[in-house]
Every structure is written in C-alpha cells, then in structure tokens.
mmCIF file with all atom_site columns, C-alpha atoms in Angstrom:
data_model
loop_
_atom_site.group_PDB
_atom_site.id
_atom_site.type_symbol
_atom_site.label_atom_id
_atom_site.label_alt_id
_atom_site.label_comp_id
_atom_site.label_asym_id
_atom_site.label_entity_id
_atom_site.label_seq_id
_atom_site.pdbx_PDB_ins_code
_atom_site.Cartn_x
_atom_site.Cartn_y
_atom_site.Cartn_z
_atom_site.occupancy
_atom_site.B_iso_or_equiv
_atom_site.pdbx_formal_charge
_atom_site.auth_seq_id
_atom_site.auth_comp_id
_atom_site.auth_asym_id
_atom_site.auth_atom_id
_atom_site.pdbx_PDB_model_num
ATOM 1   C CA . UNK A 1 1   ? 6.517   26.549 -9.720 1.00 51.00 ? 108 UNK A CA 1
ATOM 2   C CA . UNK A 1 2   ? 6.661   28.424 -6.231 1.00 54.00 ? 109 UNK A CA 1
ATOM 3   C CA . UNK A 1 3   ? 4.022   30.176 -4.218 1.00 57.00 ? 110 UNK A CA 1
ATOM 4   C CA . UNK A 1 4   ? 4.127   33.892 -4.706 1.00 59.00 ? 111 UNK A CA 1
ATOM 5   C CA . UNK A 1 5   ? 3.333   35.939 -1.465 1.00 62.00 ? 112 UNK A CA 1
ATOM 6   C CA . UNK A 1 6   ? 0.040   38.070 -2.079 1.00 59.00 ? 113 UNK A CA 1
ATOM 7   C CA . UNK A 1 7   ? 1.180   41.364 -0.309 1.00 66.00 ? 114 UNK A CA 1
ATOM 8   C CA . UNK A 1 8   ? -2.390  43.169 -1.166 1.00 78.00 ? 115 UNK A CA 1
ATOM 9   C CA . UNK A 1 9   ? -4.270  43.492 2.428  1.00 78.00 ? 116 UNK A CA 1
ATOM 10  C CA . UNK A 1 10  ? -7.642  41.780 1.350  1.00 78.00 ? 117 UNK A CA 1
ATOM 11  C CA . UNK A 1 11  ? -6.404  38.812 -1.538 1.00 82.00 ? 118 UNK A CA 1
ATOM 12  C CA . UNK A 1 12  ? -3.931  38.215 0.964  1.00 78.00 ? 119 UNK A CA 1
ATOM 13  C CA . UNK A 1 13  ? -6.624  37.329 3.625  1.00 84.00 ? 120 UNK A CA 1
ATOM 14  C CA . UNK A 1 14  ? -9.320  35.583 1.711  1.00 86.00 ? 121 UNK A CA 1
ATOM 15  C CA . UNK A 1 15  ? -6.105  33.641 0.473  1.00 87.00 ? 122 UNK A CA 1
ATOM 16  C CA . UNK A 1 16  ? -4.886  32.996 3.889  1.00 89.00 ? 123 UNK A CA 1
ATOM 17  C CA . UNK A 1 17  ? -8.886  31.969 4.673  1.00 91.00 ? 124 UNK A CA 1
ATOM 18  C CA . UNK A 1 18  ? -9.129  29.713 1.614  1.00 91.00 ? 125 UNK A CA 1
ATOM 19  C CA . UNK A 1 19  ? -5.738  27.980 2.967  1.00 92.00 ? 126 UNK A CA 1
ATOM 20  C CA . UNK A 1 20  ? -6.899  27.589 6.612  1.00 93.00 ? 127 UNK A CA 1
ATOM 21  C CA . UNK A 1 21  ? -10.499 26.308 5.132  1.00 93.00 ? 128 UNK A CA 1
ATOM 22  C CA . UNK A 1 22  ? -8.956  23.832 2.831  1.00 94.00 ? 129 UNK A CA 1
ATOM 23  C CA . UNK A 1 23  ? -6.634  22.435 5.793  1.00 93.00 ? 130 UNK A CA 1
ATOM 24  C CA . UNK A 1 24  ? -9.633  22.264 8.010  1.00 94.00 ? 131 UNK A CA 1
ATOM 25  C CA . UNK A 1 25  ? -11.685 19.888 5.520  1.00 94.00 ? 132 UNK A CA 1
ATOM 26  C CA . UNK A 1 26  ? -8.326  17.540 5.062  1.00 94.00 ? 133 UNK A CA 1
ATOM 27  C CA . UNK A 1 27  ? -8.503  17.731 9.341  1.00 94.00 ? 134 UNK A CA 1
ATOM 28  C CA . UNK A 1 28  ? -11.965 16.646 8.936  1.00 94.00 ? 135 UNK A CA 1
ATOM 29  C CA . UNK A 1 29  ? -12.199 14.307 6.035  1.00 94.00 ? 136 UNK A CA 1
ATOM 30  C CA . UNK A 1 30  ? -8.605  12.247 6.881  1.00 94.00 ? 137 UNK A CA 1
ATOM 31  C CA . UNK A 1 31  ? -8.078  12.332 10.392 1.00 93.00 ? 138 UNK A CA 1
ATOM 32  C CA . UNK A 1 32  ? -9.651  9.680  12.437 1.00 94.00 ? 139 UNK A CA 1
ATOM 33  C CA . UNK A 1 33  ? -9.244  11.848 15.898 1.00 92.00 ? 140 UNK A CA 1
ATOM 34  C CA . UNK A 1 34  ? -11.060 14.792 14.623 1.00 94.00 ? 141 UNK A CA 1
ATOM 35  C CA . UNK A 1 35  ? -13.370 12.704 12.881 1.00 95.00 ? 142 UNK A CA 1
ATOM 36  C CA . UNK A 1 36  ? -14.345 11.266 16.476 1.00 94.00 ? 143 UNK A CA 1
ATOM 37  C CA . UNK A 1 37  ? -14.194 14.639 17.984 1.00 94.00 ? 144 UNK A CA 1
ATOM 38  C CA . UNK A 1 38  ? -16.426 16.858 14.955 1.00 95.00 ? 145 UNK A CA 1
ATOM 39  C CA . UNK A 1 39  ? -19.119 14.381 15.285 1.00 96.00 ? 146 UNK A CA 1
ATOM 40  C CA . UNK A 1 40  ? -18.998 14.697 19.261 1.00 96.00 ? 147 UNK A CA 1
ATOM 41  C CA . UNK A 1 41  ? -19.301 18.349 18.084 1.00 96.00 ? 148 UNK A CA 1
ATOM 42  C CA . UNK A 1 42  ? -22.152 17.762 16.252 1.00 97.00 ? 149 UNK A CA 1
ATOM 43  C CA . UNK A 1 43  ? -23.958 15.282 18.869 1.00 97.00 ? 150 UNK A CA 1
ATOM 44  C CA . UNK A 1 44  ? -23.273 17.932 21.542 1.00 97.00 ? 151 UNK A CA 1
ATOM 45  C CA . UNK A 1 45  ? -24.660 21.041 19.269 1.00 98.00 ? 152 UNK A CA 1
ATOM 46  C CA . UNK A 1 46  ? -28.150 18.874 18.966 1.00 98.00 ? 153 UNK A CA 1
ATOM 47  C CA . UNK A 1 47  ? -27.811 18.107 22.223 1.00 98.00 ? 154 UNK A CA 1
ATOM 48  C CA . UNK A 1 48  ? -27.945 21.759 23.119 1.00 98.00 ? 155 UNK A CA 1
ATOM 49  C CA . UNK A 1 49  ? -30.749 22.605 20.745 1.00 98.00 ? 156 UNK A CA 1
ATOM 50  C CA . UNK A 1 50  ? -32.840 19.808 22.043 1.00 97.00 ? 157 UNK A CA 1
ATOM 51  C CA . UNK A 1 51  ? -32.512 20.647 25.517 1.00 97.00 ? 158 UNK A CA 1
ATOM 52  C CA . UNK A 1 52  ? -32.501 24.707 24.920 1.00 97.00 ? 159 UNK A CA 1
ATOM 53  C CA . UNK A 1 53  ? -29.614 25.279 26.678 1.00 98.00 ? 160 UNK A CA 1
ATOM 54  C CA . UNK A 1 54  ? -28.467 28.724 27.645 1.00 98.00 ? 161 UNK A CA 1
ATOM 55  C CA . UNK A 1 55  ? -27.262 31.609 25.743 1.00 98.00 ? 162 UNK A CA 1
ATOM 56  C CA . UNK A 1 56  ? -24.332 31.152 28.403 1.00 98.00 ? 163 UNK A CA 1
ATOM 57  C CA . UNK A 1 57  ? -24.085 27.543 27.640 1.00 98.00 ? 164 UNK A CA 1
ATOM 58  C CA . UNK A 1 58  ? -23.934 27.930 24.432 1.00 98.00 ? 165 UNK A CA 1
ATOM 59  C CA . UNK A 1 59  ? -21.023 30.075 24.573 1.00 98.00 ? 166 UNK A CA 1
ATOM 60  C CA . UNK A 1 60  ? -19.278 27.687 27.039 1.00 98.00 ? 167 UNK A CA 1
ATOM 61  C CA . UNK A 1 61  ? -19.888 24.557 24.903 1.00 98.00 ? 168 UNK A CA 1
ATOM 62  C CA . UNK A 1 62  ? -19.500 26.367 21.765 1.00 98.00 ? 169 UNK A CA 1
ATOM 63  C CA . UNK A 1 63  ? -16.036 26.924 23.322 1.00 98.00 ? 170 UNK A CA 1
ATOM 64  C CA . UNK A 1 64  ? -14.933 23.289 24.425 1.00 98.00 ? 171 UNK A CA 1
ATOM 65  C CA . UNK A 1 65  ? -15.413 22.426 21.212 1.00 97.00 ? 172 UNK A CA 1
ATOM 66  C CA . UNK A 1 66  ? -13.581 24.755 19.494 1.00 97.00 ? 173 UNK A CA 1
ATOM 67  C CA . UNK A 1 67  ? -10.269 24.376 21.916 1.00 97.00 ? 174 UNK A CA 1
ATOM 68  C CA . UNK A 1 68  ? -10.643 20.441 21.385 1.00 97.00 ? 175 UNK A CA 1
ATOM 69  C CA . UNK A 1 69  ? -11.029 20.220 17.811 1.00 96.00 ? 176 UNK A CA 1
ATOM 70  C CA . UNK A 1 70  ? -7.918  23.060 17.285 1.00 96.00 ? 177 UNK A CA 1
ATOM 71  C CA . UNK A 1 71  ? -6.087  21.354 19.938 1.00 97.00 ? 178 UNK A CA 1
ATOM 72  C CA . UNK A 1 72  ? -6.342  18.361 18.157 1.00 96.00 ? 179 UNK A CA 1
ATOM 73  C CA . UNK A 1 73  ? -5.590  19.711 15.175 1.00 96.00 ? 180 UNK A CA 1
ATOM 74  C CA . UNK A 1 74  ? -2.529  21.541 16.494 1.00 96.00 ? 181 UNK A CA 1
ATOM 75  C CA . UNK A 1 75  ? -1.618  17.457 18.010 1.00 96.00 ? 182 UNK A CA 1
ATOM 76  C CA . UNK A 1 76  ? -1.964  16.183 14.262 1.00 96.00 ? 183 UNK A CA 1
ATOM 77  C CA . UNK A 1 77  ? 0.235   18.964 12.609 1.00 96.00 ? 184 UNK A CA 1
ATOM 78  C CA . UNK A 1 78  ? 2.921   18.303 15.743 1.00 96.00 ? 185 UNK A CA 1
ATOM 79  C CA . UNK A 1 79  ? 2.713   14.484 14.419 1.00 95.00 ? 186 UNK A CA 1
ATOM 80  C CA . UNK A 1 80  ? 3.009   14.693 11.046 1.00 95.00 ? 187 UNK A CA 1
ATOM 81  C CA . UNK A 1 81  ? 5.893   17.266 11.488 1.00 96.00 ? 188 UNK A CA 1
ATOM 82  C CA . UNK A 1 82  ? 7.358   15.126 13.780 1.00 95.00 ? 189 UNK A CA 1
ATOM 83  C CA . UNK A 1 83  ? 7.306   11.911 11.028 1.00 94.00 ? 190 UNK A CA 1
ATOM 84  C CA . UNK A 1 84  ? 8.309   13.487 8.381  1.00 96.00 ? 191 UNK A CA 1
ATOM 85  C CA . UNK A 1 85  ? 11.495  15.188 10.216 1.00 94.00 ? 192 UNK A CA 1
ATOM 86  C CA . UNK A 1 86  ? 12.079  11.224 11.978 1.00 92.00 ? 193 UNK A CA 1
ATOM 87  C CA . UNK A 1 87  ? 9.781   8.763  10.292 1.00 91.00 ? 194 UNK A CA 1
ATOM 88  C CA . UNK A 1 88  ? 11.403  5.747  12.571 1.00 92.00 ? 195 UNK A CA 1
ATOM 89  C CA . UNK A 1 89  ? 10.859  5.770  15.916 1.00 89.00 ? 196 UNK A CA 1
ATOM 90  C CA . UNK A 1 90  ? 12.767  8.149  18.474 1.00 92.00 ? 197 UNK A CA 1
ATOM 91  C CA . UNK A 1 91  ? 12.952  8.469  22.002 1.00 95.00 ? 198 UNK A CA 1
ATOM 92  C CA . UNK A 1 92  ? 13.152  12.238 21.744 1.00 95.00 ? 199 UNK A CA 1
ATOM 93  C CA . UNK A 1 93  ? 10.282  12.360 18.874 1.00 95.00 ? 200 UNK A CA 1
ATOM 94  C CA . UNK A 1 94  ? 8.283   10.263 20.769 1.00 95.00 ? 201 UNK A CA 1
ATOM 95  C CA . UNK A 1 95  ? 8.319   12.798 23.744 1.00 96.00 ? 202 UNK A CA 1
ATOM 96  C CA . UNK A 1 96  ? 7.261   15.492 22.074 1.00 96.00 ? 203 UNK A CA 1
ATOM 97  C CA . UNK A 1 97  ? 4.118   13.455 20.456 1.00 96.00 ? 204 UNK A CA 1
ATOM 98  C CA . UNK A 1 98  ? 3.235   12.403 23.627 1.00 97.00 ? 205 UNK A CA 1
ATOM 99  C CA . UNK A 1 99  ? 3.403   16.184 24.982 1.00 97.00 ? 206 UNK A CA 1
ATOM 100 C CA . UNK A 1 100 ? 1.510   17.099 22.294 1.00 97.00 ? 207 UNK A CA 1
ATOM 101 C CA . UNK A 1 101 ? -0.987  14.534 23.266 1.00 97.00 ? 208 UNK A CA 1
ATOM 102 C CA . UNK A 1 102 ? -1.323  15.672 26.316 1.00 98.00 ? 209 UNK A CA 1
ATOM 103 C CA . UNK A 1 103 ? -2.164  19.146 25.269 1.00 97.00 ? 210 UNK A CA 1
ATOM 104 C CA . UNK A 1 104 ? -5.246  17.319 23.811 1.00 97.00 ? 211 UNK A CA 1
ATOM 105 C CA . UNK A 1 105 ? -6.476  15.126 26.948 1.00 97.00 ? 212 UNK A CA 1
ATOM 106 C CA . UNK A 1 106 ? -6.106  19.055 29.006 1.00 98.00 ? 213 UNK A CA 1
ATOM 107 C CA . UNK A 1 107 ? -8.878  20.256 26.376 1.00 97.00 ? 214 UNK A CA 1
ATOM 108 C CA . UNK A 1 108 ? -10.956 17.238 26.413 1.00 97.00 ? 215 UNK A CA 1
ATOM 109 C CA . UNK A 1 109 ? -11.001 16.923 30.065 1.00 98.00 ? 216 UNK A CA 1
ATOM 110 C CA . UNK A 1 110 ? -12.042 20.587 30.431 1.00 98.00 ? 217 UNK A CA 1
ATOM 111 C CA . UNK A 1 111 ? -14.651 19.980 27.353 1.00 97.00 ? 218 UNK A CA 1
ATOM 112 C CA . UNK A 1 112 ? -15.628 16.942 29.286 1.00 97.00 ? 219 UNK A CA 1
ATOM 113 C CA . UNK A 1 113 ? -16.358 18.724 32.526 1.00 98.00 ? 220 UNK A CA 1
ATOM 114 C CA . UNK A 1 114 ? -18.258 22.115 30.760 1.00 98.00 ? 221 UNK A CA 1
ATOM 115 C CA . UNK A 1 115 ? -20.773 19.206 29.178 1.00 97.00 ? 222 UNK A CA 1
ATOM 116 C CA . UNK A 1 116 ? -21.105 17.386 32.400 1.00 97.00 ? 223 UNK A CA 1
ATOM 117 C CA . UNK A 1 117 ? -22.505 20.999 33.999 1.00 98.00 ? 224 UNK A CA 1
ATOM 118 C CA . UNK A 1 118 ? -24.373 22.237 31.345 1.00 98.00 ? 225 UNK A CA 1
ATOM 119 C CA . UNK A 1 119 ? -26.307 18.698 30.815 1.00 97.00 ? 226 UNK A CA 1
ATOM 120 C CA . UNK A 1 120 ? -26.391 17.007 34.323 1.00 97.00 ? 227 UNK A CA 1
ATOM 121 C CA . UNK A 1 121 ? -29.322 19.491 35.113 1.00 96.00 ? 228 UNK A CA 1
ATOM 122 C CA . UNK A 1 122 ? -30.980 18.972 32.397 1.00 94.00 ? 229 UNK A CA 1
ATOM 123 C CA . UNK A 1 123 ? -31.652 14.698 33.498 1.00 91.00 ? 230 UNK A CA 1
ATOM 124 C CA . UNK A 1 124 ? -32.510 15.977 37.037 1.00 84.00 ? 231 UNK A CA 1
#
C-alpha cells in the first residue's frame, strides 16, 4: 500500500501539518535530547511569566527555543539517517554526526547567552 500525493491546495496542507505534528510528538515523546531541551523550554517560558519579562524578550527567548529544539531535531533526523544508511561505525558517518552536533551546541550557546541577558537583570 503506497502513499498517494494529495495534490488539492488545502488537504494537502493540513496533511503536510498532521505529518509535521505527528513527527514533532515522536521528537518529543522518544528522544532523550529534546526531552532535556522541551522541558528547558518549558522552565524558561515560566521563568518568563514569573518574572514578566518583555514583549521583546519574549520574542527573543521565544526564539532560542525554537532554533534549539528544530536544531536538535534537524541533529536527530541527520542521526538516524546516518544509521540506517551505515549502522556500524564509520569514520566518514561519524563526521557528519559530529557536524551535525555542532549545529546544535551553535543554537544552544546563542539560546544560552539570550537567557543569560534577559534574566541576569532580573537577580540584580
């Protein structure tokens, strides 16, 4: 049984949402990185209602969360690509996993930094 392409404009998008929705939840619910990093999320998003942070704040940390957590999902999908092309371990798979890892310790270093100015204030 094969997927048939929905070429109508709007079942095609609420398909393509319902796709993207159900992937997110698996992200969520099997992935111990994301795990770590939605409940950061969620810390940092009472964190920010707690200390009524900023409109501009909002948007900024609103924002490092978002480019961790796809980030991090992009670094999963890279993995599990990579395994299932090579599941034994490669030099040259290896590489790209750590590249892709990388990608993720850029976004959490720049999510790390946007928290440390929005809530430094806040303890002074």
């Amino acid at each position: 049984m094969g997927f048939q392409k929905d070429n109508a404009f709007f079942t095609g998008r609420l398909k393509s949402v319902s796709f993207a929705f159900k992937g997110a939840v698996k992200l969520i619910t099997t992935e111990h990185s994301i795990m770590v990093q939605f409940s950061i999320g969620i810390l940092l998003t009472i964190a920010g209602f707690y200390f009524g942070i900023t409109k501009t704040e909002w948007l900024f940390q609103t924002m490092a969360i978002g480019l961790v957590m796809s980030i991090e999902g992009l670094n999963t999908a890279v993995e599990k690509i990579a395994d299932f092309i090579h599941p034994n371990y490669d030099e040259k798979i290896g590489f790209i996993k750590d590249i892709a890892a990388g990608a993720v310790l850029f976004a959490a270093i720049t999510a790390v930094i946007i928290g440390l100015i929005i809530y430094i204030p806040k303890f002074s």
